[in-house]
Amino acid sequence: MGETGFTNITDPPKPRSSLSKTAMSSIDNLLRPAEGTKEMQVFRLMHRLAVFTVAVLCVMISLESFSTAVVILRGQVSRDLPIEVYSANLITDYAGTATIKESPLILQVLEGSTSPQNNSVYLETPSAHSHTGCSNVANYNHGMYDNDYLRFIFSSLQARASYNISYLTELELIAPVVDCTFELLVLGDQTVLSVYYLVRNKGDPDQVMLLSTSVSVQDYEVAQQFQRGAGTVLMIAAINDTQATTLEHHIVVALNFPYVAEPDFEYAELEGIDGDNYWLLRTLPNQRNLDPAKQVRMARRFGRYKGDPTAQSNIETVHWDLPSDPTSELREWRWYGRAVLHDSWAWTHAIHGFFALNDIFNLSVLTFVIYRRLRVGHLWVGDAFATVSNMLLYRGVIVLICSHLNGYWTITKMCISIGDSITGQHVIYYRPELVHADLLSVYLNLASVLSYLTRERIDPLVAFLTFELGWGCRLELANLFPDLKKHIVDFAVADATLGLLDVGPGLANLSPFELMTAYPIESDRKPVVFSAVISICSPFVLMLAYVAGRKSTRYASVPAGGKGTTSVRRRSSAYRRGFEQNDLTSFEAATGAALVKRFGVISS
């Protein structure tokens, strides 16, 4: 009974035996904050708070991966890509700033004559041109830009599409004009062609026009006839005056060309753009061959898929922009692209949702304990990784199994993206958060294995920060190792060209055009996947240095007479009054027993 007559029930009962006194006294010493300077106590507290923050970040990474996987499973994921602009730098100066009849192209190149020529005009520099080809272009395609072939395209257009584009019948070709600085021409792209047909009116030779003609081989689909394949779309814009404020485009399509002898051009009207970024075209009835009207979907399509385009795929579809003024029409090609992702195996990434739920529960319990202790005036923060440390071993194995079931599809896209960035190619779109969570789980698994092998705890801050260093600098690290870089770059370069349709010699000889389309990934991807993973995980050596530093520090701090002591002696020393190095978890302190075999990613 106290002075007030009540017993203070918050005071624990006093032990009666001397053995209990000794044990309780030892536990009190262990639970008491470690002796040291105020600065050291603050540092330890800040460290635990930082570890708690790392645990929260790991949860966020897992949740982000889980939510992305759910979105992909619910349907396709698409994203509009940055507009790609390909320029021709000479034609606008040659076309002048007035009518085409008064342009430098007529007055200087053709010396004022509008009579039909037998050759083509190739603009090579602002002051030089050629009639044989683009001599300064290394990847110049002689077949596509040959004078005879350019005239063949024009004559086919005039013969087959003039029933709906009536003004074509009134035109007479003066000469095809090619701008040798056009970027896709310089790159040697065999799927597109840009040419400017210089024409005049048969009844009025002084009426001269420049037909800006863009040709592209694309994928097409006619759902009414269950027909799909390669097709050619050709867009014409007639320019009489470069200062005109309006511009009219006409579209014609040739289904199955270039894999037929001649393009059977049909006039088409653009009705819109669908959700997959395809042009929705409607061909008009052709009185010449009695073909009915058809609904045609067309787009330039490239990318890659595994198994089936609707199962696992990363495909980009692009279409032309229609410029509204003559200068833009002559100078630029603008492609509007959209990346469409499918992955019916994305459920393998949903495992991170279960990881996140487990971590959220553990962090909630820890937060509650911190709050309860704070209410009684004790500022204490436990180790946020203490309850999940052992699970990190299993998580890494589970992620590896799921990645194998997924066919390493997601990490393959990351490898292509890294390779594209290194080579300066068009970088593909993918969802990096899926790979981020997978690699983090594998990395923490490796850290746990290292801990058990070296019998040294790995600080969660060290493990997380070294991984994030590798992830954030994955491009720089890939560049750092030449052998690994070669595998990644070779795979990315192959990805950019494997979409070219491989046909037999008979079909290939019909036309110099080729079709770029989506292709199935069938090559062995193990070298490139290992190269990317090793480069990202290369900061693991910093963790090795950390372990070596801890061991050397501990070895140097042990007294000479204390080396070689047994684990039993180490355990009993936990009860010794004045134990200076408080390297124990709360559970170890409460039981009075140091868990000498407790290793993994866990704070000391």
Coordinates of C-alpha atoms in Angstrom, one line a residue:
M1 CA 0.0 0.0 0.0
G2 CA 1.3 3.5 -0.9
E3 CA 0.8 6.6 1.0
T4 CA -2.6 7.1 -0.6
G5 CA -3.7 3.6 0.3
F6 CA -3.5 2.1 -3.2
T7 CA -1.1 -0.2 -4.8
N8 CA 0.7 0.9 -7.9
I9 CA -0.1 -1.9 -10.3
T10 CA 2.3 -0.6 -12.9
D11 CA 5.2 -1.6 -10.8
P12 CA 6.2 -5.2 -11.6
P13 CA 6.3 -7.7 -8.7
K14 CA 9.7 -7.9 -7.2
P15 CA 11.4 -11.2 -7.8
R16 CA 12.1 -13.3 -4.7
S17 CA 14.9 -15.5 -5.8
S18 CA 18.4 -14.3 -6.4
L19 CA 18.4 -16.0 -9.8
S20 CA 15.4 -14.1 -10.9
K21 CA 17.0 -10.9 -9.7
T22 CA 20.1 -11.5 -11.7
A23 CA 18.1 -12.3 -14.9
M24 CA 15.7 -9.4 -14.6
S25 CA 18.6 -7.0 -13.9
S26 CA 20.4 -8.2 -17.0
I27 CA 17.2 -7.8 -19.1
D28 CA 16.8 -4.2 -17.8
N29 CA 20.3 -3.4 -18.8
L30 CA 19.7 -4.7 -22.3
L31 CA 16.4 -2.8 -22.7
R32 CA 18.0 0.4 -21.5
P33 CA 19.2 2.6 -24.4
A34 CA 22.8 1.8 -25.4
E35 CA 25.4 3.8 -23.6
G36 CA 27.1 6.4 -25.7
T37 CA 27.0 10.0 -26.6
K38 CA 23.8 11.9 -27.4
E39 CA 24.9 12.2 -31.0
M40 CA 25.3 8.4 -31.3
Q41 CA 21.8 7.8 -29.9
V42 CA 20.3 10.3 -32.4
F43 CA 22.2 8.6 -35.2
R44 CA 20.8 5.2 -34.3
L45 CA 17.3 6.6 -34.1
M46 CA 17.7 8.3 -37.5
H47 CA 19.1 5.1 -39.0
R48 CA 16.0 3.1 -37.8
L49 CA 13.8 5.8 -39.3
A50 CA 15.7 5.5 -42.6
V51 CA 15.2 1.8 -42.6
F52 CA 11.5 2.2 -41.9
T53 CA 11.4 4.6 -44.9
V54 CA 13.2 2.0 -47.1
A55 CA 10.6 -0.6 -46.1
V56 CA 7.8 1.8 -47.1
L57 CA 9.5 2.4 -50.4
C58 CA 9.7 -1.3 -51.0
V59 CA 6.0 -1.6 -50.4
M60 CA 5.3 1.2 -52.9
I61 CA 7.5 -0.5 -55.5
S62 CA 5.5 -3.7 -55.0
L63 CA 2.2 -2.0 -55.1
E64 CA 3.1 -0.1 -58.3
S65 CA 4.1 -3.4 -60.0
F66 CA 0.9 -5.1 -58.8
S67 CA -1.4 -2.2 -60.0
T68 CA 0.4 -2.2 -63.4
A69 CA -0.1 -5.9 -63.7
V70 CA -3.8 -5.6 -63.0
V71 CA -4.2 -2.9 -65.6
I72 CA -2.5 -5.0 -68.2
L73 CA -4.6 -8.0 -67.4
R74 CA -7.8 -6.0 -67.7
G75 CA -6.9 -5.2 -71.3
Q76 CA -4.4 -3.6 -73.6
V77 CA -2.2 -0.8 -72.3
S78 CA -1.5 1.9 -74.9
R79 CA 0.4 5.2 -74.9
D80 CA 0.8 7.9 -77.4
L81 CA 4.4 8.3 -78.4
P82 CA 6.3 11.5 -79.2
I83 CA 5.7 12.7 -82.8
E84 CA 8.5 11.6 -85.1
V85 CA 9.5 14.2 -87.7
Y86 CA 11.6 13.4 -90.8
S87 CA 12.7 16.4 -92.8
A88 CA 13.8 17.2 -96.3
N89 CA 16.0 20.2 -96.2
L90 CA 16.4 21.3 -99.8
I91 CA 13.0 21.1 -101.5
T92 CA 11.5 24.2 -99.9
D93 CA 14.3 26.5 -101.2
Y94 CA 14.0 25.0 -104.7
A95 CA 10.2 25.4 -104.6
G96 CA 10.6 29.1 -103.8
T97 CA 8.2 31.5 -102.2
A98 CA 5.7 32.0 -105.0
T99 CA 4.2 29.9 -107.7
I100 CA 6.0 26.7 -108.8
K101 CA 6.3 28.2 -112.3
E102 CA 8.5 31.0 -110.8
S103 CA 10.5 28.7 -108.5
P104 CA 14.3 28.1 -108.7
L105 CA 13.4 24.5 -109.6
I106 CA 12.0 25.7 -113.0
L107 CA 14.1 28.8 -113.5
Q108 CA 17.5 27.5 -112.5
V109 CA 17.5 23.7 -112.5
L110 CA 15.4 23.4 -115.7
E111 CA 16.6 26.7 -117.1
G112 CA 13.0 28.0 -117.4
S113 CA 11.8 25.1 -119.5
T114 CA 8.6 23.2 -118.6
S115 CA 9.0 20.6 -121.3
P116 CA 8.9 16.9 -120.3
Q117 CA 12.3 15.5 -119.4
N118 CA 13.6 12.0 -119.8
N119 CA 15.3 11.8 -116.5
S120 CA 14.7 12.6 -112.8
V121 CA 16.2 15.5 -110.8
Y122 CA 18.1 14.7 -107.6
L123 CA 18.7 17.7 -105.3
E124 CA 22.0 17.1 -103.6
T125 CA 23.0 20.5 -102.2
P126 CA 21.5 24.0 -102.3
S127 CA 23.5 24.7 -105.4
A128 CA 24.0 21.3 -107.0
H129 CA 21.8 18.6 -108.5
S130 CA 22.1 15.4 -110.4
H131 CA 20.2 13.4 -113.0
T132 CA 21.6 10.0 -112.0
G133 CA 21.0 9.7 -108.3
C134 CA 22.1 10.8 -104.8
S135 CA 25.9 10.3 -105.1
N136 CA 26.7 11.5 -101.5
V137 CA 24.3 9.1 -99.7
A138 CA 25.9 5.9 -98.5
N139 CA 22.6 4.0 -98.0
Y140 CA 21.0 5.3 -101.2
N141 CA 18.5 2.8 -102.6
H142 CA 19.0 2.8 -106.4
G143 CA 16.0 0.5 -107.0
M144 CA 13.4 2.6 -105.2
Y145 CA 14.6 6.0 -106.5
D146 CA 15.5 4.9 -110.0
N147 CA 14.1 7.1 -112.7
D148 CA 12.2 4.3 -114.4
Y149 CA 10.7 3.1 -111.2
L150 CA 9.6 6.6 -110.1
R151 CA 7.9 7.0 -113.5
F152 CA 6.3 3.6 -113.1
I153 CA 4.6 4.7 -109.9
F154 CA 3.3 7.9 -111.5
S155 CA 1.9 6.1 -114.6
S156 CA 0.2 3.4 -112.4
L157 CA -1.3 6.2 -110.3
Q158 CA -2.6 8.0 -113.4
A159 CA -4.0 4.9 -115.0
R160 CA -5.8 3.4 -112.0
A161 CA -6.7 6.2 -109.6
S162 CA -7.8 9.0 -112.0
Y163 CA -11.4 7.7 -112.0
N164 CA -11.8 9.5 -108.7
I165 CA -8.9 12.0 -108.9
S166 CA -9.9 13.5 -112.2
Y167 CA -7.3 16.2 -112.4
L168 CA -4.6 13.5 -112.8
T169 CA -5.8 12.8 -116.3
E170 CA -5.1 16.4 -117.3
L171 CA -1.5 16.3 -116.1
E172 CA 1.7 15.7 -118.0
L173 CA 4.9 14.6 -116.1
I174 CA 7.9 17.0 -116.5
A175 CA 10.2 15.1 -114.2
P176 CA 10.3 13.4 -110.8
V177 CA 12.2 15.4 -108.2
V178 CA 14.0 13.7 -105.2
D179 CA 15.4 15.6 -102.2
C180 CA 18.6 13.7 -101.3
T181 CA 18.6 15.1 -97.8
F182 CA 15.3 13.4 -96.8
E183 CA 16.2 11.6 -93.6
L184 CA 14.5 8.2 -94.4
L185 CA 16.2 8.2 -97.8
V186 CA 19.6 8.8 -96.0
L187 CA 18.8 6.0 -93.6
G188 CA 18.1 3.6 -96.5
D189 CA 14.5 2.9 -95.3
Q190 CA 13.1 0.4 -97.9
T191 CA 9.5 0.7 -96.6
V192 CA 8.9 4.4 -97.6
L193 CA 9.4 6.7 -100.6
S194 CA 9.2 10.4 -100.9
V195 CA 9.1 12.0 -104.4
Y196 CA 7.9 15.3 -105.8
Y197 CA 6.3 15.0 -109.3
L198 CA 6.8 18.1 -111.3
V199 CA 3.9 18.3 -113.7
R200 CA 2.1 20.7 -116.0
N201 CA -1.4 20.9 -117.4
K202 CA -1.7 19.4 -120.9
G203 CA -4.0 22.1 -122.1
D204 CA -2.1 25.0 -120.4
P205 CA 1.7 24.3 -120.2
D206 CA 2.3 27.4 -118.1
Q207 CA 0.2 25.9 -115.3
V208 CA 2.9 24.0 -113.4
M209 CA 2.4 22.1 -110.2
L210 CA 4.4 20.0 -107.7
L211 CA 2.7 16.8 -106.6
S212 CA 4.1 16.1 -103.1
T213 CA 3.9 12.3 -103.1
S214 CA 4.4 10.1 -100.0
V215 CA 4.5 6.3 -100.3
S216 CA 4.5 3.8 -97.5
V217 CA 4.2 0.0 -97.3
Q218 CA 1.9 -0.8 -94.3
D219 CA -0.2 -3.5 -92.8
Y220 CA -3.8 -3.6 -93.9
E221 CA -7.0 -5.4 -92.8
V222 CA -10.3 -5.7 -94.6
A223 CA -12.6 -7.3 -92.0
Q224 CA -15.5 -7.7 -94.4
Q225 CA -13.4 -10.1 -96.6
F226 CA -11.3 -11.6 -93.8
Q227 CA -8.3 -10.3 -95.6
R228 CA -5.1 -8.9 -94.3
G229 CA -1.5 -8.5 -95.4
A230 CA 0.9 -6.0 -96.9
G231 CA -0.5 -2.9 -98.7
T232 CA 0.8 0.4 -100.0
V233 CA -0.8 3.8 -99.1
L234 CA 0.1 6.8 -101.3
M235 CA -0.8 10.3 -100.4
I236 CA -0.8 13.2 -102.9
A237 CA -0.9 17.0 -102.3
A238 CA -1.0 19.2 -105.4
I239 CA 0.9 22.5 -104.8
N240 CA 0.7 25.3 -107.3
D241 CA 1.7 28.2 -105.0
T242 CA 3.8 27.8 -101.9
Q243 CA 2.0 30.7 -100.3
A244 CA -1.4 29.0 -100.5
T245 CA -3.3 28.9 -97.2
T246 CA -5.1 25.7 -97.9
L247 CA -4.0 22.3 -98.9
E248 CA -5.9 19.2 -100.1
H249 CA -4.7 15.7 -99.8
H250 CA -5.8 12.6 -101.7
I251 CA -5.2 9.1 -100.6
V252 CA -5.0 6.0 -102.7
V253 CA -4.2 2.4 -101.6
A254 CA -2.9 -0.6 -103.4
L255 CA -3.7 -3.8 -101.4
N256 CA -1.2 -6.6 -101.5
F257 CA 1.5 -4.4 -103.2
P258 CA 4.5 -4.7 -103.2
Y259 CA 4.0 -8.5 -103.4
V260 CA 2.1 -8.3 -106.7
A261 CA 3.4 -7.3 -110.1
E262 CA 1.7 -3.9 -110.3
P263 CA -0.1 -1.6 -107.8
D264 CA -3.8 -1.7 -108.3
F265 CA -4.4 1.8 -106.8
E266 CA -7.9 2.6 -105.4
Y267 CA -9.0 6.0 -104.2
A268 CA -9.8 6.0 -100.5
E269 CA -11.4 8.5 -98.1
L270 CA -10.1 8.9 -94.5
E271 CA -12.9 8.4 -92.1
G272 CA -11.0 8.5 -88.8
I273 CA -8.5 6.8 -86.6
D274 CA -9.4 3.8 -84.3
G275 CA -8.2 3.0 -80.8
D276 CA -5.2 1.0 -82.1
N277 CA -4.0 4.1 -84.1
Y278 CA -5.0 2.6 -87.5
W279 CA -6.3 4.8 -90.3
L280 CA -9.9 3.9 -91.1
L281 CA -10.2 4.2 -94.8
R282 CA -13.2 3.6 -97.1
T283 CA -12.4 2.8 -100.7
L284 CA -14.9 4.0 -103.3
P285 CA -16.5 1.7 -105.8
N286 CA -14.3 1.3 -108.9
Q287 CA -16.2 1.4 -112.1
R288 CA -13.3 0.1 -114.0
N289 CA -13.2 -3.3 -112.4
L290 CA -16.5 -3.2 -110.5
D291 CA -14.9 -3.5 -107.1
P292 CA -17.3 -2.6 -104.3
A293 CA -16.5 -0.2 -101.5
K294 CA -14.4 -1.6 -98.7
Q295 CA -13.6 -0.6 -95.2
V296 CA -9.8 -0.8 -94.8
R297 CA -7.6 -0.4 -91.7
M298 CA -4.1 0.6 -92.4
A299 CA -1.1 1.6 -90.3
R300 CA 2.7 1.3 -90.3
R301 CA 3.2 -1.4 -87.7
F302 CA 6.4 -2.6 -86.1
G303 CA 7.4 -4.3 -82.8
R304 CA 7.7 -7.7 -81.4
Y305 CA 5.6 -10.4 -79.8
K306 CA 6.0 -13.8 -78.1
G307 CA 3.7 -16.6 -79.2
D308 CA 0.8 -14.5 -80.4
P309 CA 0.3 -10.7 -80.9
T310 CA -2.7 -10.9 -78.6
A311 CA -0.9 -12.8 -75.8
Q312 CA 2.4 -11.1 -75.3
S313 CA 3.3 -8.2 -77.5
N314 CA 4.8 -4.7 -77.7
I315 CA 3.7 -3.2 -81.0
E316 CA 3.8 0.3 -82.3
T317 CA 1.4 1.6 -84.9
V318 CA 2.0 4.9 -86.7
H319 CA 0.1 7.0 -89.3
W320 CA 0.8 10.2 -91.2
D321 CA -0.1 13.6 -90.1
L322 CA -1.8 15.7 -92.8
P323 CA 0.0 19.1 -93.0
S324 CA -2.2 22.2 -93.6
D325 CA 0.3 24.3 -95.5
P326 CA 2.5 23.7 -98.5
T327 CA 5.8 24.4 -96.8
S328 CA 5.2 21.8 -94.1
E329 CA 4.0 19.4 -96.7
L330 CA 7.2 19.7 -98.7
R331 CA 9.6 19.8 -95.8
E332 CA 8.3 17.3 -93.2
W333 CA 6.9 13.9 -92.7
R334 CA 5.2 13.7 -89.3
W335 CA 4.4 10.3 -87.8
Y336 CA 1.9 9.9 -85.0
G337 CA 2.6 6.7 -83.1
R338 CA 1.0 4.7 -80.3
A339 CA 2.5 1.8 -78.4
V340 CA 0.1 -1.0 -77.6
L341 CA 1.1 -3.6 -74.9
H342 CA -0.5 -7.0 -74.4
D343 CA 0.6 -9.5 -71.7
S344 CA -1.8 -12.3 -70.7
W345 CA 0.9 -13.6 -68.4
A346 CA 1.1 -10.3 -66.4
W347 CA -0.5 -12.2 -63.5
T348 CA 2.9 -13.5 -62.7
H349 CA 3.8 -9.9 -61.5
A350 CA 0.7 -9.8 -59.3
I351 CA 2.7 -11.8 -56.7
H352 CA 4.1 -8.5 -55.6
G353 CA 0.6 -7.6 -54.3
F354 CA 0.9 -10.4 -51.7
F355 CA 4.4 -9.3 -50.8
A356 CA 3.1 -5.7 -50.2
L357 CA 0.1 -6.9 -48.1
N358 CA 2.5 -8.9 -45.8
D359 CA 4.8 -5.9 -45.5
I360 CA 2.0 -3.5 -44.8
F361 CA 0.7 -5.7 -42.0
N362 CA 4.2 -5.9 -40.4
L363 CA 4.8 -2.2 -40.7
S364 CA 1.3 -1.5 -39.2
V365 CA 2.2 -3.6 -36.2
L366 CA 5.5 -1.9 -35.8
T367 CA 3.9 1.5 -36.1
F368 CA 1.4 0.6 -33.4
V369 CA 4.2 -0.5 -31.1
I370 CA 6.1 2.7 -31.8
Y371 CA 2.9 4.7 -31.0
R372 CA 2.3 2.9 -27.8
R373 CA 5.8 3.4 -26.6
L374 CA 5.7 7.0 -27.6
R375 CA 2.6 7.5 -25.4
V376 CA 4.5 6.3 -22.3
G377 CA 7.3 8.7 -23.1
H378 CA 9.7 6.3 -24.8
L379 CA 10.9 7.2 -28.3
W380 CA 11.7 3.8 -29.8
V381 CA 11.8 2.6 -33.5
G382 CA 12.2 -1.1 -34.2
D383 CA 13.8 -2.7 -37.2
A384 CA 11.3 -2.6 -40.1
F385 CA 13.0 -5.6 -41.8
A386 CA 13.2 -7.8 -38.7
T387 CA 9.9 -9.6 -39.6
V388 CA 10.5 -10.0 -43.3
S389 CA 14.2 -10.7 -43.4
N390 CA 13.7 -14.5 -43.7
M391 CA 11.0 -14.1 -46.3
L392 CA 13.3 -12.3 -48.7
L393 CA 15.0 -15.6 -49.5
Y394 CA 11.7 -17.1 -50.6
R395 CA 10.5 -14.0 -52.4
G396 CA 13.5 -14.0 -54.8
V397 CA 12.9 -17.7 -55.6
I398 CA 9.2 -17.1 -56.2
V399 CA 10.0 -14.1 -58.5
L400 CA 12.4 -16.2 -60.5
I401 CA 9.8 -18.9 -61.0
C402 CA 7.2 -16.4 -62.1
S403 CA 9.6 -14.7 -64.5
H404 CA 10.3 -18.1 -66.1
L405 CA 6.6 -18.7 -66.5
N406 CA 6.3 -15.2 -68.0
G407 CA 9.0 -16.2 -70.5
Y408 CA 11.2 -13.3 -69.3
W409 CA 9.0 -11.1 -71.5
T410 CA 9.1 -8.0 -69.4
I411 CA 12.8 -8.0 -68.9
T412 CA 13.3 -8.6 -72.6
K413 CA 11.6 -5.3 -73.3
M414 CA 13.9 -3.6 -70.8
C415 CA 16.9 -5.0 -72.6
I416 CA 15.7 -3.6 -75.9
S417 CA 15.0 -0.2 -74.4
I418 CA 18.6 -0.1 -72.9
G419 CA 20.1 -1.1 -76.3
D420 CA 18.0 1.5 -78.1
S421 CA 19.2 4.2 -75.8
I422 CA 22.9 3.1 -76.2
T423 CA 22.6 3.1 -80.0
G424 CA 20.5 6.2 -80.3
Q425 CA 17.7 4.3 -82.0
H426 CA 14.0 4.9 -81.4
V427 CA 13.4 3.8 -77.8
I428 CA 10.5 1.4 -77.3
Y429 CA 7.8 2.0 -74.6
Y430 CA 7.5 -0.5 -71.8
R431 CA 6.5 -0.4 -68.1
P432 CA 9.7 -0.4 -66.1
E433 CA 8.0 -0.7 -62.7
L434 CA 7.4 -4.4 -63.4
V435 CA 11.1 -5.1 -63.9
H436 CA 11.9 -2.8 -61.0
A437 CA 10.0 -4.9 -58.5
D438 CA 11.2 -8.2 -59.9
L439 CA 14.9 -7.2 -59.8
L440 CA 14.6 -5.7 -56.3
S441 CA 13.3 -9.0 -55.0
V442 CA 16.0 -11.0 -56.6
Y443 CA 18.7 -8.5 -55.4
L444 CA 17.5 -8.7 -51.8
N445 CA 17.5 -12.5 -52.1
L446 CA 21.1 -12.4 -53.2
A447 CA 21.9 -10.1 -50.3
S448 CA 20.3 -12.6 -47.9
V449 CA 22.3 -15.4 -49.4
L450 CA 25.5 -13.4 -49.0
S451 CA 24.6 -12.6 -45.4
Y452 CA 24.2 -16.3 -44.5
L453 CA 27.4 -17.3 -46.4
T454 CA 29.5 -14.7 -44.7
R455 CA 27.6 -14.9 -41.3
E456 CA 27.2 -11.2 -41.3
R457 CA 24.1 -9.1 -41.2
I458 CA 23.4 -6.8 -44.2
D459 CA 22.1 -3.4 -43.3
P460 CA 18.8 -2.8 -45.3
L461 CA 20.0 0.7 -46.2
V462 CA 23.1 -0.7 -47.8
A463 CA 21.1 -3.4 -49.7
F464 CA 18.4 -1.0 -50.9
L465 CA 20.7 1.9 -51.9
T466 CA 23.2 -0.3 -53.8
F467 CA 20.3 -1.8 -55.8
E468 CA 18.7 1.6 -56.5
L469 CA 22.1 2.8 -57.7
G470 CA 22.3 0.0 -60.2
W471 CA 18.7 0.5 -61.3
G472 CA 18.9 4.3 -61.7
C473 CA 22.2 4.0 -63.6
R474 CA 21.4 0.9 -65.6
L475 CA 22.2 2.7 -68.9
E476 CA 25.5 4.0 -67.6
L477 CA 26.4 0.6 -66.1
A478 CA 25.6 -1.2 -69.4
N479 CA 28.0 1.1 -71.1
L480 CA 30.7 0.4 -68.5
F481 CA 31.1 -3.3 -69.4
P482 CA 32.0 -3.8 -73.1
D483 CA 31.2 -7.5 -73.2
L484 CA 27.8 -7.1 -71.6
K485 CA 27.1 -4.0 -73.8
K486 CA 27.8 -6.0 -76.9
H487 CA 25.1 -8.5 -76.2
I488 CA 22.6 -5.8 -75.4
V489 CA 23.4 -3.6 -78.4
D490 CA 23.4 -6.6 -80.8
F491 CA 20.0 -7.6 -79.6
A492 CA 18.5 -4.1 -79.9
V493 CA 19.9 -3.7 -83.4
A494 CA 18.5 -7.0 -84.5
D495 CA 15.1 -6.0 -83.0
A496 CA 15.1 -2.9 -85.3
T497 CA 15.5 -5.0 -88.5
L498 CA 13.9 -8.4 -87.8
G499 CA 10.5 -6.9 -88.6
L500 CA 11.3 -6.7 -92.3
L501 CA 9.2 -9.4 -93.9
D502 CA 11.4 -12.2 -95.3
V503 CA 10.0 -13.3 -98.6
G504 CA 11.3 -15.6 -101.4
P505 CA 13.3 -14.4 -104.3
G506 CA 10.2 -14.4 -106.6
L507 CA 8.2 -11.9 -104.5
A508 CA 11.3 -9.9 -103.6
N509 CA 12.0 -9.2 -107.3
L510 CA 8.6 -7.8 -107.9
S511 CA 9.4 -4.5 -106.2
P512 CA 12.2 -2.8 -104.3
F513 CA 9.8 -2.0 -101.4
E514 CA 9.7 -4.1 -98.3
L515 CA 7.2 -4.5 -95.4
M516 CA 8.1 -3.7 -91.9
T517 CA 5.8 -5.4 -89.5
A518 CA 5.6 -7.0 -86.0
Y519 CA 7.8 -10.1 -85.7
P520 CA 7.9 -13.1 -83.3
I521 CA 10.8 -13.3 -80.9
E522 CA 12.3 -16.7 -81.3
S523 CA 16.0 -16.1 -80.7
D524 CA 17.8 -17.2 -77.5
R525 CA 17.5 -14.3 -75.1
K526 CA 19.5 -15.7 -72.2
P527 CA 22.8 -13.9 -73.1
V528 CA 21.1 -10.5 -73.3
V529 CA 18.9 -11.0 -70.2
F530 CA 22.0 -12.1 -68.1
S531 CA 24.0 -9.2 -69.5
A532 CA 21.3 -6.7 -68.4
V533 CA 20.8 -8.2 -65.0
I534 CA 24.5 -8.5 -64.3
S535 CA 25.1 -4.8 -65.2
I536 CA 22.2 -3.6 -63.1
C537 CA 23.3 -5.8 -60.1
S538 CA 27.0 -4.9 -60.4
P539 CA 26.8 -2.5 -57.4
F540 CA 26.6 -5.8 -55.4
V541 CA 30.4 -5.4 -55.1
L542 CA 29.8 -2.5 -52.8
M543 CA 27.8 -4.8 -50.6
L544 CA 30.8 -7.2 -50.6
A545 CA 33.0 -4.3 -49.5
Y546 CA 30.5 -3.5 -46.8
V547 CA 30.6 -7.0 -45.4
A548 CA 34.4 -7.1 -45.6
G549 CA 34.6 -3.8 -43.7
R550 CA 32.3 -5.1 -40.9
K551 CA 34.3 -8.2 -40.5
S552 CA 37.6 -6.5 -40.4
T553 CA 36.3 -3.9 -37.9
R554 CA 34.9 -6.6 -35.6
Y555 CA 38.1 -8.6 -35.8
A556 CA 40.2 -5.5 -34.9
S557 CA 37.9 -4.6 -32.0
V558 CA 38.0 -8.1 -30.3
P559 CA 40.6 -8.2 -27.5
A560 CA 43.5 -10.6 -28.1
G561 CA 42.4 -12.9 -25.3
G562 CA 38.8 -13.0 -26.5
K563 CA 39.5 -14.4 -29.9
G564 CA 38.3 -18.0 -30.5
T565 CA 35.6 -17.9 -27.8
T566 CA 32.7 -20.2 -28.3
S567 CA 29.1 -19.2 -29.1
V568 CA 28.1 -20.3 -25.6
R569 CA 30.4 -17.8 -24.1
R570 CA 29.1 -15.2 -26.4
R571 CA 25.6 -15.9 -25.4
S572 CA 26.3 -15.8 -21.7
S573 CA 28.0 -12.5 -22.2
A574 CA 24.6 -11.0 -23.0
Y575 CA 23.8 -11.0 -19.3
R576 CA 27.0 -9.3 -18.3
R577 CA 26.5 -5.9 -16.7
G578 CA 28.0 -3.1 -18.7
F579 CA 27.6 -4.9 -22.1
E580 CA 28.9 -2.2 -24.3
Q581 CA 28.0 -3.3 -27.9
N582 CA 24.2 -3.4 -28.0
D583 CA 24.0 -5.3 -31.4
L584 CA 20.7 -7.0 -30.6
T585 CA 17.2 -6.9 -31.8
S586 CA 14.3 -6.3 -29.3
F587 CA 13.4 -10.0 -29.2
E588 CA 17.0 -10.8 -28.4
A589 CA 17.1 -8.3 -25.6
A590 CA 13.8 -9.4 -24.2
T591 CA 14.9 -13.1 -24.0
G592 CA 18.4 -12.3 -23.0
A593 CA 19.8 -14.5 -25.7
A594 CA 21.7 -13.3 -28.7
L595 CA 20.5 -15.1 -31.9
V596 CA 23.9 -15.8 -33.4
K597 CA 22.4 -17.5 -36.4
R598 CA 20.0 -14.6 -37.2
F599 CA 21.4 -13.3 -40.5
G600 CA 19.9 -11.7 -43.6
V601 CA 18.9 -8.1 -44.6
I602 CA 18.4 -6.8 -41.1
S603 CA 19.7 -4.0 -38.9
S604 CA 22.3 -4.7 -36.2

